[in-house]
Coordinates of N, CA, C and O in Angstrom, one line a residue:
Q1 N 40.7 -84.8 15.8 CA 40.4 -84.5 14.4 C 41.0 -83.2 14.0 O 40.9 -82.2 14.7
V2 N 41.7 -83.2 12.9 CA 42.4 -82.0 12.5 C 41.4 -81.1 11.7 O 40.6 -81.6 10.9
H3 N 41.5 -79.8 12.0 CA 40.6 -78.9 11.3 C 41.4 -77.8 10.7 O 42.3 -77.2 11.4
L4 N 41.2 -77.5 9.4 CA 41.9 -76.4 8.7 C 41.0 -75.4 8.2 O 39.9 -75.7 7.6
V5 N 41.3 -74.1 8.4 CA 40.4 -73.1 8.0 C 41.3 -72.0 7.2 O 42.2 -71.4 7.8
E6 N 41.0 -71.8 5.9 CA 41.7 -70.9 5.1 C 41.0 -69.5 5.2 O 39.8 -69.4 5.4
S7 N 41.7 -68.5 4.9 CA 41.2 -67.1 4.8 C 42.2 -66.3 4.0 O 43.3 -66.7 3.8
G8 N 41.7 -65.1 3.6 CA 42.6 -64.2 2.9 C 42.4 -64.1 1.4 O 43.1 -63.3 0.8
G9 N 41.6 -64.9 0.8 CA 41.4 -64.8 -0.6 C 40.6 -63.5 -1.0 O 40.2 -62.8 -0.1
G10 N 40.5 -63.3 -2.2 CA 39.8 -62.1 -2.7 C 40.1 -61.8 -4.2 O 40.6 -62.6 -4.9
L11 N 39.7 -60.6 -4.6 CA 39.9 -60.1 -5.9 C 41.1 -59.1 -5.9 O 41.1 -58.2 -5.2
V12 N 42.0 -59.3 -6.9 CA 43.2 -58.5 -7.0 C 43.5 -58.3 -8.4 O 43.2 -59.2 -9.2
Q13 N 44.1 -57.2 -8.8 CA 44.6 -56.9 -10.1 C 45.9 -57.7 -10.4 O 46.6 -58.0 -9.4
A14 N 46.1 -58.0 -11.6 CA 47.4 -58.6 -12.0 C 48.5 -57.8 -11.5 O 48.5 -56.5 -11.6
G15 N 49.5 -58.4 -11.0 CA 50.7 -57.8 -10.4 C 50.6 -57.5 -8.9 O 51.5 -57.1 -8.3
G16 N 49.4 -57.7 -8.4 CA 49.1 -57.4 -7.0 C 49.5 -58.6 -6.1 O 50.1 -59.6 -6.6
S17 N 49.2 -58.5 -4.8 CA 49.6 -59.5 -3.8 C 48.4 -59.8 -2.9 O 47.5 -59.0 -2.7
L18 N 48.5 -61.0 -2.4 CA 47.5 -61.5 -1.4 C 48.3 -62.4 -0.4 O 49.3 -63.1 -0.8
R19 N 47.8 -62.5 0.8 CA 48.4 -63.4 1.8 C 47.3 -64.3 2.3 O 46.3 -63.8 2.9
L20 N 47.4 -65.6 2.0 CA 46.4 -66.6 2.5 C 46.9 -67.1 3.9 O 48.1 -67.2 4.1
S21 N 45.9 -67.4 4.7 CA 46.2 -68.0 6.0 C 45.5 -69.3 6.1 O 44.4 -69.5 5.6
C22 N 46.1 -70.3 6.8 CA 45.5 -71.6 7.1 C 45.7 -71.8 8.6 O 46.8 -72.1 9.1
A23 N 44.6 -71.7 9.4 CA 44.6 -71.9 10.8 C 44.3 -73.4 11.1 O 43.3 -73.9 10.6
A24 N 45.3 -74.0 11.7 CA 45.1 -75.5 12.0 C 44.8 -75.7 13.4 O 45.3 -75.0 14.3
S25 N 44.0 -76.7 13.7 CA 43.6 -77.0 15.1 C 43.4 -78.5 15.2 O 43.2 -79.2 14.2
G26 N 43.4 -79.0 16.4 CA 43.0 -80.4 16.6 C 44.2 -81.2 17.2 O 43.9 -82.3 17.8
R27 N 45.4 -80.8 17.0 CA 46.5 -81.5 17.6 C 47.8 -80.7 17.4 O 47.7 -79.7 16.7
T28 N 48.9 -81.2 17.8 CA 50.2 -80.6 17.5 C 50.6 -81.1 16.1 O 50.3 -82.3 15.7
F29 N 51.3 -80.3 15.4 CA 51.6 -80.7 14.0 C 53.0 -81.0 13.7 O 53.4 -81.1 12.5
S30 N 53.8 -81.2 14.7 CA 55.1 -81.6 14.5 C 55.1 -83.0 13.7 O 54.4 -83.9 14.1
G31 N 55.9 -83.0 12.7 CA 56.0 -84.2 11.9 C 55.0 -84.3 10.7 O 55.0 -85.2 9.9
Y32 N 54.1 -83.3 10.7 CA 53.1 -83.2 9.6 C 53.8 -82.6 8.3 O 54.7 -81.8 8.4
T33 N 53.2 -83.0 7.2 CA 53.5 -82.3 6.0 C 52.3 -81.4 5.6 O 51.1 -81.9 5.7
M34 N 52.5 -80.2 5.3 CA 51.5 -79.2 5.0 C 51.6 -78.8 3.5 O 52.7 -78.8 3.0
G35 N 50.5 -78.3 3.0 CA 50.6 -77.9 1.6 C 49.5 -77.0 1.2 O 48.5 -76.9 1.9
W36 N 49.7 -76.2 0.2 CA 48.7 -75.4 -0.5 C 48.5 -76.0 -1.9 O 49.5 -76.3 -2.6
F37 N 47.2 -76.2 -2.2 CA 46.9 -76.6 -3.5 C 45.8 -75.6 -4.1 O 45.3 -74.8 -3.4
R38 N 45.6 -75.7 -5.4 CA 44.6 -74.9 -6.0 C 43.8 -75.6 -7.1 O 44.4 -76.6 -7.7
Q39 N 42.6 -75.1 -7.3 CA 41.8 -75.8 -8.4 C 41.1 -74.7 -9.1 O 40.2 -74.0 -8.5
A40 N 41.3 -74.6 -10.4 CA 40.7 -73.6 -11.3 C 39.4 -74.4 -11.9 O 39.4 -75.6 -12.0
P41 N 38.4 -73.6 -12.3 CA 37.2 -74.2 -12.9 C 37.6 -75.1 -14.1 O 38.4 -74.7 -15.0
G42 N 37.1 -76.3 -14.0 CA 37.3 -77.3 -15.1 C 38.7 -77.9 -15.1 O 39.0 -78.7 -16.0
K43 N 39.4 -77.7 -14.1 CA 40.8 -78.3 -14.0 C 40.9 -79.1 -12.8 O 40.2 -79.0 -11.8
E44 N 41.9 -80.0 -12.8 CA 42.2 -80.8 -11.6 C 42.9 -80.0 -10.5 O 43.5 -79.0 -10.8
R45 N 42.8 -80.5 -9.3 CA 43.5 -79.8 -8.2 C 45.0 -80.0 -8.4 O 45.4 -81.1 -8.7
E46 N 45.7 -78.9 -8.2 CA 47.2 -79.0 -8.4 C 47.9 -78.5 -7.3 O 47.5 -77.6 -6.5
F47 N 49.1 -79.0 -7.1 CA 50.0 -78.6 -6.0 C 50.6 -77.2 -6.3 O 51.0 -76.9 -7.4
V48 N 50.7 -76.4 -5.2 CA 51.3 -75.1 -5.3 C 52.6 -75.1 -4.5 O 53.6 -74.8 -5.1
V49 N 52.5 -75.5 -3.3 CA 53.7 -75.6 -2.4 C 53.4 -76.5 -1.3 O 52.3 -76.6 -0.8
T50 N 54.5 -77.3 -0.9 CA 54.4 -78.1 0.3 C 55.6 -78.0 1.2 O 56.7 -77.6 0.7
T51 N 55.5 -78.3 2.4 CA 56.6 -78.2 3.3 C 56.3 -79.0 4.6 O 55.2 -79.4 4.8
A52 N 57.4 -79.3 5.3 CA 57.2 -80.0 6.6 C 56.9 -79.0 7.6 O 57.6 -78.0 7.7
W53 N 56.0 -79.3 8.5 CA 55.6 -78.3 9.5 C 56.7 -77.9 10.4 O 56.9 -76.8 10.8
S54 N 57.6 -78.9 10.7 CA 58.7 -78.7 11.7 C 59.9 -78.1 11.0 O 61.0 -78.0 11.6
G55 N 59.8 -77.7 9.7 CA 60.9 -77.2 9.0 C 61.5 -78.2 8.0 O 61.0 -79.3 8.0
G56 N 62.4 -77.8 7.3 CA 63.0 -78.7 6.3 C 62.7 -78.1 4.9 O 62.4 -77.0 4.7
T57 N 62.8 -79.0 3.9 CA 62.7 -78.6 2.5 C 61.3 -78.2 2.1 O 60.3 -78.8 2.6
T58 N 61.2 -77.2 1.3 CA 59.9 -76.8 0.8 C 60.0 -77.0 -0.8 O 61.0 -76.7 -1.4
E59 N 58.8 -77.4 -1.3 CA 58.7 -77.6 -2.7 C 57.7 -76.6 -3.3 O 56.6 -76.5 -2.8
Y60 N 58.1 -75.9 -4.4 CA 57.2 -75.0 -5.1 C 56.9 -75.6 -6.5 O 57.8 -76.1 -7.1
A61 N 55.7 -75.4 -6.9 CA 55.4 -75.7 -8.3 C 56.2 -74.7 -9.2 O 56.4 -73.5 -8.8
D62 N 56.6 -75.1 -10.3 CA 57.4 -74.2 -11.2 C 56.6 -72.9 -11.5 O 57.2 -71.9 -11.7
S63 N 55.3 -73.0 -11.6 CA 54.5 -71.9 -12.0 C 54.5 -70.8 -11.0 O 54.1 -69.6 -11.3
V64 N 54.9 -71.1 -9.7 CA 54.8 -70.1 -8.7 C 56.2 -69.7 -8.1 O 56.3 -68.8 -7.2
K65 N 57.2 -70.4 -8.5 CA 58.5 -70.2 -7.9 C 58.9 -68.7 -8.1 O 58.8 -68.2 -9.2
G66 N 59.5 -68.2 -7.1 CA 59.9 -66.8 -7.1 C 58.8 -65.8 -6.9 O 59.1 -64.6 -6.7
R67 N 57.6 -66.2 -6.8 CA 56.4 -65.3 -6.6 C 55.7 -65.7 -5.3 O 55.2 -64.8 -4.6
F68 N 55.6 -66.9 -5.0 CA 54.9 -67.4 -3.8 C 55.8 -67.8 -2.7 O 56.9 -68.4 -3.0
T69 N 55.5 -67.6 -1.5 CA 56.3 -68.0 -0.3 C 55.4 -68.6 0.8 O 54.4 -67.9 1.2
I70 N 55.8 -69.8 1.2 CA 55.1 -70.4 2.4 C 55.8 -70.1 3.6 O 57.1 -70.1 3.6
S71 N 55.1 -69.9 4.7 CA 55.7 -69.7 6.0 C 54.7 -70.2 7.1 O 53.6 -70.5 6.8
S72 N 55.2 -70.3 8.3 CA 54.4 -70.8 9.4 C 54.7 -70.1 10.7 O 55.8 -69.6 10.9
D73 N 53.7 -70.0 11.5 CA 53.8 -69.5 12.9 C 53.4 -70.6 13.8 O 52.2 -70.9 14.0
N74 N 54.3 -71.3 14.4 CA 54.0 -72.5 15.2 C 53.2 -72.1 16.4 O 52.3 -72.9 16.8
A75 N 53.4 -70.9 17.0 CA 52.7 -70.5 18.2 C 51.2 -70.4 17.9 O 50.3 -70.6 18.7
K76 N 50.9 -70.0 16.6 CA 49.5 -69.8 16.2 C 49.0 -71.0 15.4 O 47.8 -70.9 15.0
S77 N 49.8 -72.0 15.2 CA 49.4 -73.1 14.4 C 48.8 -72.7 13.1 O 47.7 -73.1 12.6
T78 N 49.5 -71.8 12.4 CA 49.0 -71.2 11.2 C 50.1 -71.2 10.1 O 51.2 -70.9 10.4
V79 N 49.6 -71.6 8.9 CA 50.5 -71.6 7.8 C 50.0 -70.5 6.8 O 48.8 -70.3 6.6
Y80 N 51.0 -69.8 6.2 CA 50.7 -68.6 5.4 C 51.2 -68.9 3.9 O 52.1 -69.6 3.7
L81 N 50.5 -68.3 3.0 CA 51.0 -68.3 1.6 C 51.0 -66.9 1.1 O 49.9 -66.3 0.9
Q82 N 52.2 -66.3 1.0 CA 52.3 -65.0 0.5 C 52.4 -65.1 -1.0 O 53.3 -65.8 -1.6
M83 N 51.5 -64.4 -1.7 CA 51.5 -64.5 -3.2 C 51.7 -63.1 -3.8 O 50.9 -62.2 -3.5
N84 N 52.8 -63.0 -4.5 CA 53.2 -61.7 -5.1 C 53.1 -61.9 -6.6 O 53.1 -63.0 -7.2
S85 N 53.1 -60.7 -7.3 CA 53.1 -60.7 -8.8 C 52.1 -61.6 -9.3 O 52.3 -62.4 -10.2
L86 N 50.9 -61.5 -8.8 CA 49.8 -62.4 -9.2 C 49.4 -62.2 -10.7 O 49.5 -61.1 -11.2
K87 N 49.1 -63.4 -11.3 CA 48.7 -63.4 -12.7 C 47.3 -63.9 -12.8 O 46.8 -64.6 -12.0
P88 N 46.6 -63.6 -13.9 CA 45.2 -64.1 -14.1 C 45.2 -65.6 -14.0 O 44.2 -66.2 -13.5
E89 N 46.2 -66.3 -14.5 CA 46.2 -67.8 -14.4 C 46.4 -68.3 -13.0 O 46.3 -69.5 -12.8
D90 N 46.6 -67.4 -12.0 CA 46.6 -67.9 -10.6 C 45.2 -68.0 -10.1 O 45.0 -68.4 -8.9
T91 N 44.2 -67.5 -10.8 CA 42.8 -67.6 -10.4 C 42.4 -69.0 -10.1 O 42.5 -69.9 -11.0
A92 N 41.9 -69.2 -8.9 CA 41.5 -70.6 -8.5 C 41.0 -70.5 -7.0 O 41.1 -69.5 -6.4
V93 N 40.4 -71.7 -6.6 CA 40.2 -71.8 -5.2 C 41.4 -72.5 -4.6 O 41.9 -73.5 -5.1
Y94 N 41.9 -71.9 -3.5 CA 43.1 -72.3 -2.9 C 42.8 -73.1 -1.6 O 41.9 -72.6 -0.8
Y95 N 43.4 -74.3 -1.5 CA 43.1 -75.2 -0.4 C 44.4 -75.4 0.5 O 45.4 -75.6 -0.1
C96 N 44.2 -75.4 1.7 CA 45.2 -75.9 2.7 C 45.0 -77.3 2.9 O 43.9 -77.8 3.0
A97 N 46.1 -78.1 3.0 CA 46.1 -79.5 3.2 C 47.1 -80.0 4.2 O 48.2 -79.4 4.3
A98 N 46.9 -81.1 4.8 CA 47.8 -81.6 5.8 C 47.7 -83.2 5.9 O 46.7 -83.8 5.6
T99 N 48.8 -83.8 6.2 CA 48.9 -85.2 6.5 C 49.8 -85.5 7.6 O 50.8 -84.7 7.8
G100 N 49.5 -86.5 8.4 CA 50.3 -86.8 9.6 C 51.6 -87.5 9.2 O 52.5 -87.8 10.0
R101 N 51.8 -87.8 7.9 CA 53.0 -88.5 7.5 C 54.0 -87.4 7.0 O 53.6 -86.4 6.4
L102 N 55.2 -87.7 7.2 CA 56.3 -86.9 6.7 C 56.7 -87.4 5.4 O 57.4 -88.4 5.3
I103 N 56.2 -86.8 4.3 CA 56.4 -87.3 3.0 C 57.8 -86.8 2.5 O 58.1 -85.6 2.6
P104 N 58.6 -87.6 1.9 CA 59.9 -87.2 1.4 C 59.8 -86.1 0.3 O 58.8 -86.1 -0.4
Y105 N 60.8 -85.3 0.3 CA 61.0 -84.3 -0.7 C 60.9 -84.9 -2.1 O 61.5 -86.0 -2.3
G106 N 60.2 -84.3 -2.9 CA 60.0 -84.8 -4.3 C 58.8 -85.7 -4.5 O 58.6 -86.1 -5.6
H107 N 58.1 -86.0 -3.4 CA 57.0 -86.9 -3.5 C 55.7 -86.3 -2.9 O 54.8 -87.1 -2.5
R108 N 55.6 -85.0 -2.7 CA 54.6 -84.4 -2.0 C 53.5 -83.8 -2.8 O 52.5 -83.3 -2.3
G109 N 53.6 -83.9 -4.1 CA 52.7 -83.1 -4.9 C 51.3 -83.7 -5.2 O 50.5 -83.0 -5.7
S110 N 51.0 -84.9 -4.8 CA 49.8 -85.5 -5.2 C 48.7 -85.2 -4.1 O 49.0 -85.5 -2.9
P111 N 47.6 -84.6 -4.5 CA 46.5 -84.4 -3.5 C 46.1 -85.6 -2.7 O 45.7 -85.5 -1.6
S112 N 46.2 -86.8 -3.3 CA 45.7 -88.0 -2.7 C 46.5 -88.4 -1.4 O 46.1 -89.2 -0.6
L113 N 47.7 -87.7 -1.3 CA 48.5 -88.0 -0.1 C 48.1 -87.3 1.1 O 48.6 -87.6 2.2
Y114 N 47.2 -86.4 1.0 CA 46.8 -85.5 2.1 C 45.5 -85.9 2.7 O 44.5 -86.2 2.0
D115 N 45.4 -86.0 4.0 CA 44.3 -86.5 4.7 C 43.3 -85.5 5.2 O 42.1 -85.7 5.4
Y116 N 43.8 -84.2 5.3 CA 42.9 -83.2 5.9 C 42.9 -82.0 4.9 O 44.0 -81.6 4.4
W117 N 41.8 -81.4 4.7 CA 41.6 -80.3 3.8 C 40.8 -79.2 4.4 O 39.8 -79.5 5.2
G118 N 41.1 -78.0 4.1 CA 40.2 -76.9 4.4 C 39.1 -76.7 3.4 O 39.0 -77.5 2.4
Q119 N 38.3 -75.7 3.6 CA 37.1 -75.5 2.8 C 37.5 -74.8 1.5 O 36.7 -74.7 0.6
G120 N 38.6 -74.1 1.5 CA 39.1 -73.4 0.3 C 38.7 -71.9 0.4 O 37.8 -71.5 1.1
T121 N 39.6 -71.1 -0.3 CA 39.3 -69.7 -0.4 C 39.6 -69.2 -1.8 O 40.5 -69.6 -2.4
Q122 N 38.7 -68.4 -2.3 CA 38.7 -68.0 -3.7 C 39.7 -66.9 -3.9 O 39.7 -65.9 -3.2
V123 N 40.6 -67.1 -4.9 CA 41.5 -66.0 -5.4 C 41.2 -65.7 -6.8 O 41.2 -66.6 -7.7
T124 N 40.9 -64.5 -7.1 CA 40.6 -64.1 -8.5 C 41.5 -62.9 -8.8 O 41.6 -61.9 -8.1
V125 N 42.2 -63.1 -9.9 CA 43.2 -62.1 -10.4 C 42.7 -61.6 -11.7 O 42.5 -62.3 -12.7
S126 N 42.4 -60.3 -11.8 CA 41.9 -59.7 -13.0 C 43.0 -59.1 -13.8 O 44.0 -58.7 -13.3
S127 N 42.8 -59.1 -15.1 CA 43.8 -58.6 -16.0 C 43.7 -57.1 -16.3 O 42.8 -56.5 -15.9

């Protein structure tokens, strides 16, 4: 059973930075597709960034391009989301997600494609 645990959320002023972590356990993740999603109050869950665990292309939502960066530490089975130049509209609960399928580039943005989810971590950006 795959287990994902997010951490690193918090309250930050606009223009600030946060780094989220997603610690994965339960198996090796070679061949997995990993992603970060977020959900603001009253809104649907939306894709932020997705990537293949073993490397390859990464997709960013237009709203975060140039500000957010995904990375991973294979030895620690951890995926990170570095968030810079944060805006109030980035306020949401952020979720780490994974699937054992290697989803082709351009088709990774739907939450329904992911089988495993963390519990979420709250990010609040004040103006």
